XYZ file of C-alpha atoms in Angstrom:
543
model
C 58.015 9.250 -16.252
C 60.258 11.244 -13.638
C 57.354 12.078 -11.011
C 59.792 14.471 -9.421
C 59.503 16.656 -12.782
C 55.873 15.645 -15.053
C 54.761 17.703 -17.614
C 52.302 20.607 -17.447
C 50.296 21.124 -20.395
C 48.972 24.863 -20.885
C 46.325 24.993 -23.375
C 45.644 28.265 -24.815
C 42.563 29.084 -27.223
C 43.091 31.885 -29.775
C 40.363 33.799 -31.236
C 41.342 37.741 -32.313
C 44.098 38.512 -29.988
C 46.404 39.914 -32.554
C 47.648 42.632 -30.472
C 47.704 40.635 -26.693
C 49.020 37.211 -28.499
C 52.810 38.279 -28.105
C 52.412 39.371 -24.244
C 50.598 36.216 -23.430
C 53.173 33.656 -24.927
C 56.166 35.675 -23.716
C 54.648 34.744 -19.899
C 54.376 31.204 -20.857
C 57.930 30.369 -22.724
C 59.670 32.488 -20.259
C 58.350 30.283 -17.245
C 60.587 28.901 -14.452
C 58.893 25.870 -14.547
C 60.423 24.306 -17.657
C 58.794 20.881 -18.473
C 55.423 22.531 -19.978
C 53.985 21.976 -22.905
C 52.002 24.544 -25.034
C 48.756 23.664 -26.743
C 47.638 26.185 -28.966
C 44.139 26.061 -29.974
C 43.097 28.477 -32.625
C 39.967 29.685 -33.898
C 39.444 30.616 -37.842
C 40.261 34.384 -37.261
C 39.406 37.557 -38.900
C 42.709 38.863 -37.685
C 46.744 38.029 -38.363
C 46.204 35.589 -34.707
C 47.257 32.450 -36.467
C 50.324 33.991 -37.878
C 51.277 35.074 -34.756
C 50.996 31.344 -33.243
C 52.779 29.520 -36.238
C 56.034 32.237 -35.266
C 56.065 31.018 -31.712
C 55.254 27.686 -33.019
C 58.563 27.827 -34.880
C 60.926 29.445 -31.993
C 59.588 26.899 -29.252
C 59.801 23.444 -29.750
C 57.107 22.770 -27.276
C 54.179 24.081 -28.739
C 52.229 22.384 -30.612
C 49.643 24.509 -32.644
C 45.833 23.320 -33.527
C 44.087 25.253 -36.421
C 40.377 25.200 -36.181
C 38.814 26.185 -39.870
C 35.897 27.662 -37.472
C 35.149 29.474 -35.490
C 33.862 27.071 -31.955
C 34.600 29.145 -28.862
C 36.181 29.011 -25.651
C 34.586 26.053 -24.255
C 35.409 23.906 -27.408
C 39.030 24.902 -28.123
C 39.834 23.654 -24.245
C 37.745 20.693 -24.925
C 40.375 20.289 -27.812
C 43.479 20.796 -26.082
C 42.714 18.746 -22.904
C 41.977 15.803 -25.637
C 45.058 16.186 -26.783
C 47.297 16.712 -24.044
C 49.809 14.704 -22.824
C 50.743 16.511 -19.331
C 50.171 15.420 -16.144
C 48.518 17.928 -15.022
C 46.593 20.847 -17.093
C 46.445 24.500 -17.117
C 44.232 26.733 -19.305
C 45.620 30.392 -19.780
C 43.508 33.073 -21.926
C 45.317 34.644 -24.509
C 44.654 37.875 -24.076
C 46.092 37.473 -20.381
C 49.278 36.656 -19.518
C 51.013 35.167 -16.049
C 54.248 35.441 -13.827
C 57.100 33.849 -14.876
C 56.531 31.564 -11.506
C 53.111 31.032 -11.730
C 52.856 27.598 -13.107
C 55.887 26.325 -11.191
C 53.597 27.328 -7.543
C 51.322 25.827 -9.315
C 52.961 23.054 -9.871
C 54.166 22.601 -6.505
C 50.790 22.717 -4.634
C 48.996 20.184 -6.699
C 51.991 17.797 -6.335
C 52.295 18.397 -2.688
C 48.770 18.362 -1.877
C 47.285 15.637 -4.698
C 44.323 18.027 -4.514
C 42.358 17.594 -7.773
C 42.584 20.962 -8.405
C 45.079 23.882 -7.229
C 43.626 27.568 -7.647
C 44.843 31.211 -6.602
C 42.406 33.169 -4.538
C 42.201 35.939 -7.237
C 43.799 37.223 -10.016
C 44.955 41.005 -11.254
C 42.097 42.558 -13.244
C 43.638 44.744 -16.317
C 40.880 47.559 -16.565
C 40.510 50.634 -19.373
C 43.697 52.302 -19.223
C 46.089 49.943 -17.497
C 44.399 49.783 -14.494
C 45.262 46.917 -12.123
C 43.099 45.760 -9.327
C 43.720 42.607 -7.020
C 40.392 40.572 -7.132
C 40.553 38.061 -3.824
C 37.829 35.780 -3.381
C 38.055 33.312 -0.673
C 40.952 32.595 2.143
C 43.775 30.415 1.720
C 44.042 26.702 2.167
C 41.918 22.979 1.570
C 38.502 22.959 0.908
C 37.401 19.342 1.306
C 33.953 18.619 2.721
C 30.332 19.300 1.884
C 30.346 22.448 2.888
C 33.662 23.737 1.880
C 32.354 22.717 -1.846
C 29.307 24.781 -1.275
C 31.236 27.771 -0.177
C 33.419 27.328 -2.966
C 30.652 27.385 -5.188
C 29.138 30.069 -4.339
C 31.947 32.461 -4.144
C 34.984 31.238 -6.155
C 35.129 32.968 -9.364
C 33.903 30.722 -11.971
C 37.515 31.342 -13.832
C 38.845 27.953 -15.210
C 41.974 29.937 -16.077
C 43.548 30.462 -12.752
C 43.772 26.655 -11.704
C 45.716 23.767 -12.135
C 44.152 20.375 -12.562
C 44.725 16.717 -12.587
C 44.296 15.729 -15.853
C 43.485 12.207 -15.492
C 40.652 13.736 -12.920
C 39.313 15.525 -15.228
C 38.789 12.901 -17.836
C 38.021 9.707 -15.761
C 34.675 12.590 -14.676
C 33.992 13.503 -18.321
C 34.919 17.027 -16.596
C 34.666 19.104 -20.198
C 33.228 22.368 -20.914
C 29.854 23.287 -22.788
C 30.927 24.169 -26.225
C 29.657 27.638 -26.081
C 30.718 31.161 -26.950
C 29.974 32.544 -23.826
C 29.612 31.904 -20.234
C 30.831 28.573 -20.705
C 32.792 28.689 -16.839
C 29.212 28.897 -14.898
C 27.964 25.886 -16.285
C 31.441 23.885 -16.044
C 31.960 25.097 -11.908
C 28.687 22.984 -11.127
C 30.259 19.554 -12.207
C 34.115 20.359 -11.605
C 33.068 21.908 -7.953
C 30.538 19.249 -6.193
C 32.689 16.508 -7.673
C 35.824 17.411 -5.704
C 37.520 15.564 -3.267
C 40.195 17.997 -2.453
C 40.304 21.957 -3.204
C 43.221 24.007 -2.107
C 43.186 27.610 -2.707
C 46.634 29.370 -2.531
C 47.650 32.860 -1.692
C 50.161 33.289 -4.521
C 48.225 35.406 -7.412
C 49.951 35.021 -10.940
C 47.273 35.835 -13.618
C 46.860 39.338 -15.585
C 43.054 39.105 -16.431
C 42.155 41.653 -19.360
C 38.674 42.632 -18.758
C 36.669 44.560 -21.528
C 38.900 44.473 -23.988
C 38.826 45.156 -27.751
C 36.868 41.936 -29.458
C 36.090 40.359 -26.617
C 33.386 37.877 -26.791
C 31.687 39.364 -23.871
C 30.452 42.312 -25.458
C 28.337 41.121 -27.925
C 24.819 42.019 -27.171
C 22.645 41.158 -24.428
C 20.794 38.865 -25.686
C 23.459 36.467 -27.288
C 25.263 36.341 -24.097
C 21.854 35.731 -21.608
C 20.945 32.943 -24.413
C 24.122 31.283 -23.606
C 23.988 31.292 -19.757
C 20.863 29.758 -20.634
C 22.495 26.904 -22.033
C 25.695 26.877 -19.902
C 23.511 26.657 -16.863
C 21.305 23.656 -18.271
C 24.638 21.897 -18.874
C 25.748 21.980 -15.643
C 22.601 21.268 -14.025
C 22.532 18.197 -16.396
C 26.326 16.803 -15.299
C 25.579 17.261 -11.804
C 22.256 15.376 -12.503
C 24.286 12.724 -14.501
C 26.954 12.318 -11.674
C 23.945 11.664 -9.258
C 24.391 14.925 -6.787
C 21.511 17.353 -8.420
C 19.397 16.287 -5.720
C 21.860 16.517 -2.812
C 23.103 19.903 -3.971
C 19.562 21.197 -5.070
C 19.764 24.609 -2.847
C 23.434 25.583 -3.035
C 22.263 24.925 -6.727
C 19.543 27.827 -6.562
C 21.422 30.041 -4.359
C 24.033 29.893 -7.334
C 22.147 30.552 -10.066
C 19.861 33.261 -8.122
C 23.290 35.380 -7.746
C 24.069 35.445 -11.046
C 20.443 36.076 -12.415
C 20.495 38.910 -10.204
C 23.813 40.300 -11.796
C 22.812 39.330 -14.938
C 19.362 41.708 -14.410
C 20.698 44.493 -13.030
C 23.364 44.328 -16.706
C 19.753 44.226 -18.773
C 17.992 46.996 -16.389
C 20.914 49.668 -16.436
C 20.934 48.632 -20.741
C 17.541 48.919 -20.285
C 17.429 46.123 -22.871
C 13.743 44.665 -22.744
C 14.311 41.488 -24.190
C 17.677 40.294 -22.921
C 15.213 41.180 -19.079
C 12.828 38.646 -20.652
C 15.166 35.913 -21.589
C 16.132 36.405 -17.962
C 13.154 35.847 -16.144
C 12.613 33.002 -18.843
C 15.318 31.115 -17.055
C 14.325 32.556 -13.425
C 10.903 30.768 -14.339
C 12.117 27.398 -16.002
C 15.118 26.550 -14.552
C 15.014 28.425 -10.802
C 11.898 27.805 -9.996
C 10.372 24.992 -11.832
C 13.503 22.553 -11.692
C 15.281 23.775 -8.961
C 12.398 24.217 -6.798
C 13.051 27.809 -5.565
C 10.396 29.795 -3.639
C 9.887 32.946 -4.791
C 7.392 34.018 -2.008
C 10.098 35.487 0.561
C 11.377 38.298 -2.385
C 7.943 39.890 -1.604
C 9.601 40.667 2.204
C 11.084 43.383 3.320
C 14.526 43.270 5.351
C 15.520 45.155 7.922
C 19.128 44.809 9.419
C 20.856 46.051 12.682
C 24.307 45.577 13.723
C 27.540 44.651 12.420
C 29.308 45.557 9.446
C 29.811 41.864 9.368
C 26.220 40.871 9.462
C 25.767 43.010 6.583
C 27.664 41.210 4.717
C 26.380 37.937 5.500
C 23.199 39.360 4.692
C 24.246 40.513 1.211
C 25.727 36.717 0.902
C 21.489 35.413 0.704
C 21.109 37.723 -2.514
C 17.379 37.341 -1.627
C 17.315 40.891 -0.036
C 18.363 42.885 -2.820
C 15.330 44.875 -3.355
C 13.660 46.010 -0.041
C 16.676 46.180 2.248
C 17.412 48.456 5.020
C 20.040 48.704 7.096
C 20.956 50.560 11.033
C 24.562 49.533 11.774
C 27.280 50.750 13.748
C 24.361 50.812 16.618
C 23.855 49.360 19.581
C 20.510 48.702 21.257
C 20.705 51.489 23.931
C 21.045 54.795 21.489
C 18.786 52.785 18.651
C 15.907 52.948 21.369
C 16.361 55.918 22.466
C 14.698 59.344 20.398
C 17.251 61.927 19.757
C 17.196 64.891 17.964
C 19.083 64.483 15.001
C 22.654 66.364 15.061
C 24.707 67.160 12.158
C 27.596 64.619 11.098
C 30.441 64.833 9.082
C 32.409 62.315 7.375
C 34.607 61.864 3.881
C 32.370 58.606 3.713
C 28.694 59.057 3.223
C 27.821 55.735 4.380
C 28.882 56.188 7.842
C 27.057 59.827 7.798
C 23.904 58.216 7.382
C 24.932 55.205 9.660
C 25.925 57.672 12.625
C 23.116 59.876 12.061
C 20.625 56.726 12.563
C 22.143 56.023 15.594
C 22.190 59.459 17.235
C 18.664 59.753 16.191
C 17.128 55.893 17.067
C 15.916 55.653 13.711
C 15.869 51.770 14.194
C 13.491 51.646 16.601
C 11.001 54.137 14.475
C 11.483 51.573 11.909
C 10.402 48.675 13.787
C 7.533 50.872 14.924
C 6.322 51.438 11.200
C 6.568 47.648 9.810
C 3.480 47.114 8.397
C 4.396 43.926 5.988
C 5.903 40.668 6.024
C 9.772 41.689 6.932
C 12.551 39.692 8.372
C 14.841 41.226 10.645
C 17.993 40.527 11.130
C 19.983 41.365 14.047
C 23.620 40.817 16.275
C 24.964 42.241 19.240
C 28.301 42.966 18.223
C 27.961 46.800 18.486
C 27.530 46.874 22.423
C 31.428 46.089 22.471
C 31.884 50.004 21.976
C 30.984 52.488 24.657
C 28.108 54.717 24.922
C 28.382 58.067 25.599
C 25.536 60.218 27.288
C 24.642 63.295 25.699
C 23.458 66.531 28.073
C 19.704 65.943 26.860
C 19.503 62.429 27.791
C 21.033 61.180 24.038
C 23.285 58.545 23.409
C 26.150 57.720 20.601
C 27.684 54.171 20.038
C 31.291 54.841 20.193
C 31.529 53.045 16.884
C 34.078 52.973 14.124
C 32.193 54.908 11.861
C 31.875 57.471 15.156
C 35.368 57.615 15.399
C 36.030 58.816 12.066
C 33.495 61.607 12.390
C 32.552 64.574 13.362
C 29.597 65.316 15.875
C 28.510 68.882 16.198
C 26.650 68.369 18.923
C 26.218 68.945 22.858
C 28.809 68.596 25.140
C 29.283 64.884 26.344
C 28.381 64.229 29.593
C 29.353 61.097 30.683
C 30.703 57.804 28.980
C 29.194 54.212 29.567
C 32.013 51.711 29.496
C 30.995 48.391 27.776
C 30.137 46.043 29.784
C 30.064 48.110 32.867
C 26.931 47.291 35.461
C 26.133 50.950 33.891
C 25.964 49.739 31.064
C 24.040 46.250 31.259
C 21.512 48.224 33.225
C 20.957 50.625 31.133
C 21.081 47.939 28.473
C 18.425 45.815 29.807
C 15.949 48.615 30.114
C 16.076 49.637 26.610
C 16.141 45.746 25.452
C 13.033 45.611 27.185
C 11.631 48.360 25.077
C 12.955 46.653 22.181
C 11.131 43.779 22.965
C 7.985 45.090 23.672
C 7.982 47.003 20.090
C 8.535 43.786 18.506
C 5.490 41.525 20.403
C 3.431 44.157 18.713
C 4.771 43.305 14.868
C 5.428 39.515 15.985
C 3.109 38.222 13.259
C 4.521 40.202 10.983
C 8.372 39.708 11.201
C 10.831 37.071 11.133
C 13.521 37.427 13.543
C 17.132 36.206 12.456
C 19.675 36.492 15.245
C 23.368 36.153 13.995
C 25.450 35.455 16.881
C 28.601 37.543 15.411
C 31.928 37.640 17.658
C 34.812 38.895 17.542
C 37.446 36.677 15.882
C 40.238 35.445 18.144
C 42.504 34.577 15.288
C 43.615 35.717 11.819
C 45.109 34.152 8.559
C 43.896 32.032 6.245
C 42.802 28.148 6.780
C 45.788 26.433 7.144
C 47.790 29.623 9.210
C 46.765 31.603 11.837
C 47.902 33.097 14.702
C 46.307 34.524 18.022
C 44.881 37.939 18.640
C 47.669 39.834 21.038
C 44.624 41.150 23.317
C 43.101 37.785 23.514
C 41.778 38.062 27.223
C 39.886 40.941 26.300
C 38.660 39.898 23.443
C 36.942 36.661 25.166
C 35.853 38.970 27.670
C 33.801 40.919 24.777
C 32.387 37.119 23.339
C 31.547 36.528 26.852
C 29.701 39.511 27.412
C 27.958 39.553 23.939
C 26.530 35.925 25.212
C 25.129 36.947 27.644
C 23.509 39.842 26.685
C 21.704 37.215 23.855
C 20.326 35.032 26.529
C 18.704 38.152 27.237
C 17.339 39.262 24.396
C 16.163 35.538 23.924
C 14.764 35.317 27.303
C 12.849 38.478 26.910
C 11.544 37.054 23.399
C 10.235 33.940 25.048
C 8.533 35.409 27.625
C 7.094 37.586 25.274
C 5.926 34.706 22.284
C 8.336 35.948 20.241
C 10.397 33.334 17.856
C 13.418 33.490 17.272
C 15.579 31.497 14.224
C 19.465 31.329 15.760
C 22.576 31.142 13.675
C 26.072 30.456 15.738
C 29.230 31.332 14.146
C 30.975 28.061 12.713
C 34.487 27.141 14.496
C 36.037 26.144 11.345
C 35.257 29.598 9.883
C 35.909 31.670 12.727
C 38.785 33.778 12.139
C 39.858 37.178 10.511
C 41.193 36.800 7.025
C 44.965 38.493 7.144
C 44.010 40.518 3.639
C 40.514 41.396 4.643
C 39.741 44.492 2.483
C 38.572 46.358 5.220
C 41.907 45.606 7.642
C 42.766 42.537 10.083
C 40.614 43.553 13.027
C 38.755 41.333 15.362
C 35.689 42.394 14.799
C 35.761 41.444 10.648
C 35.711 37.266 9.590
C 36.750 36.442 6.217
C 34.378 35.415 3.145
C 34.144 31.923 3.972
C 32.304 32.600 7.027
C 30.196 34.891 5.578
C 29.130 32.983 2.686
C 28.441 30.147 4.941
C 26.416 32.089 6.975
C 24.256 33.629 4.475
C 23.738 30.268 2.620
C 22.618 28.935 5.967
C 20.119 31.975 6.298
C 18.823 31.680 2.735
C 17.930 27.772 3.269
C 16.074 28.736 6.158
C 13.628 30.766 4.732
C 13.869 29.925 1.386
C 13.062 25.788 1.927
């Protein structure tokens, strides 16, 4: 075989895609990459689908068409055409998507560069009602290769066998095939195809159209079938990883994956408010979650408070265990959130920094430490007291946030402005810390305190690329002075019997991703870190 040109096999199941089938198999035969060949797999249709495939059967010698006489879903037709391929490497495309005419040569080129065992994009273009097009980005660029990285990619990779390519003989020598089901059939195949990886890379080159909601698709059957299906997906997976000897070893990243998608999957059945496809759901929750996996259930019952960073929201949102009773103060630092104001009116195009800014004018966060009266973990970072205060005639106090700077304060005149950092400002600081930690020794057998030690990123990119921060020096000057106010805080805690549980930011996570949704700015990270984060937080209490 010429290694400098193997074959690609793209295996494509067809079930009722009579008016997508054309679009999808023009993006494949018009490829760049020209050693490919096309396994059609197709479904006993209702529709004129297998027509369709025997005409492009007959214009391109590559194809090679498989007629099912029923109909076996998804999971079955690949199971079919990776059987029966010959390529070196494999690529599954829907066929009601379609892909760029480059796609499979990048492809291509990263998984024979690389000898990863499998090359994905990090997202894909999501076709809505009406044409709509969306980018859909999931994690940052580059290798994912050790415990962790496999975790991560777990937990927040779309579970989308159809933007990857594979090593075929990798995929057979691991029995890596997919439950034969109608339905969810990606969830349960991610469990084994993830945690047995040696080698992930994740490139930033997106080339697939997905078509989401579309006419016939399997997905909107009703409630019921589908939930009964993730049933059986999940089971599968749970019973390679078992087979390959890693349940055990993987046993939490293996709840804290299936808890996210229950929780999707509920909120779907609530807002149907379909009653049984709810009970089929906490069916599984019981049986599988809890009773297999081992999950607690006890810390659900908690309520969580959060103050800070944007950032720390999000790797709050990453423990899914907080969905229910969740407040959050942000955009605050500790001097205005314990401090009483009178509240002043705000105005903003974006509601959620109306409320945000009004909190903070007002110290609503430290009234709400004053009222906990049940189990709640807090969760807190410093990474607010980078932005100035400014001093309000009655003794009131703003953080100089971003969500400040887009709004506007009707309020009294501003009488002075407390640089960051400043002796000003640490003094001042201090003294309302102090307060801070006085109102928590009163609650301390009551709340769990979770201090994220957020900073702001140095560098942005992806894995693999970065570069530095132009105002570096200033930046570390921020970090520096964000440490130390912690030690205080931490100080003042032990002094006071107050426990603390500490989470540090990990090195090999600690940059700004270049297409963060919210901008490249120092004081966002990227998804990896905040996954990793909030899995570490979620084994903490939840084990």
């Amino acid at each position: 075989m010429d290694r400098d040109n193997e074959k690609v096999s793209i295996i494509v199941p067809v079930y009722n895609v009579e008016k997508y089938i054309d679009q999808c198999m023009e993006s494949i035969c018009t490829q760049t990459y020209k050693r490919i060949e096309i396994v059609i797999v197709c479904d006993e249709s209702t529709d004129d689908s297998s027509v369709k495939c025997r005409s492009w059967a007959d214009k391109d010698q590559r194809i090679r068409l498989i007629l099912n006489h029923q109909r076996k879903g998804l999971g079955a037709a690949r199971n079919i055409g990776l059987r029966s391929a010959t390529g070196r490497y494999i690529v599954y495309v829907d066929s009601d998507d379609w892909i760029k005419k480059d796609y499979i040569e990048k492809l291509y080129c990263a998984i024979k560069k690389t000898q990863a065992n499998y090359v994905a994009s990090v997202g894909f273009y999501e076709i809505k009602e009406g044409n709509h097009t969306s980018e859909n980005v999931t994690l940052p660029a580059g290798e994912y290769s050790s415990d962790w990285d496999r975790m991560i990619v777990l937990l927040k990779e779309a579970p989308a066998v159809w933007k990857k390519i594979y090593d075929r003989e990798w995929l057979i020598s691991n029995g890596l095939f997919q439950p034969e089901l109608f339905h969810y059939e990606d969830w349960g195949f991610e469990i084994g195809l993830v945690l047995q990886t040696e080698k992930i890379l994740l490139i930033p080159e997106m080339g697939v159209f997905y078509r989401n909601e579309r006419e016939g698709c399997l997905s909107n059957d009703n409630l019921e079938v589908l939930f009964l299906d993730f049933r059986r997906s999940i089971e599968f997976g749970l019973h390679e990883a078992k087979q390959a000897g890693i349940l055990e070893k993987y046993r939490v990243v293996l709840q804290k994956y299936l808890l996210h998608d229950y929780c999707l999957r509920v909120i779907q059945a609530t807002n149907a408010r379909n009653e049984k496809a709810l009970q089929i759901l906490h069916q599984i929750k019981a049986d599988i979650l809890v009773e297999y996996l081992g999950y607690q259930e006890e810390h659900e019952l908690k309520k969580c408070i959060c103050f800070g960073s944007f950032s720390l929201r999000r790797i709050i949102q990453r423990t899914t265990i907080f969905e229910k009773n969740f407040e959050y103060y942000g955009f605050s630092g500790i001097i205005s959130a314990m401090t009483q104001g009178k509240a002043l009116e705000v105005e903003n195009e974006n509601s959620f920094r109306v409320i945000q800014v009004s909190q903070d004018i007002s110290g609503t966060f430290g009234n709400a430490v004053d009222s906990i009266q049940e189990a709640t973990i807090l969760c807190i970072d410093f990474l607010e007291e980078r932005n100035s205060i400014l001093e309000l005639a009655d003794n009131q106090y703003i953080t100089e946030s971003e969500a400040y700077e887009t709004s506007t304060i009707k309020a009294n005149y501003i009488k002075n402005i407390i640089q960051s950092g400043s002796d000003e400002f640490v003094s001042l600081w201090k003294k309302k810390c102090l307060i801070f930690c006085q109102k928590l020794s009163l609650k301390r057998d009551m709340v769990t305190i979770v201090l994220v030690k957020s900073r702001m990123a140095l560098q942005y990119g992806d894995r693999n690329n970065r570069k530095e921060f132009t105002n570096l020096y200033n930046l570390k000057q921020i970090n520096y002075m964000i440490s130390k106010l912690e030690d205080y805080f931490l100080d003042c805690c032990r002094k006071n019997g107050i426990s603390v549980k500490e989470f540090d930011f990990p090195i090999q996570y600690y940059f700004t991703e270049e297409k963060f949704e919210y901008g490249c700015r120092p004081q966002y990270m990227n998804e990896a870190l905040y996954t990793f984060l909030g899995f570490q937080i979620f084994s903490e209490i939840c084990t």
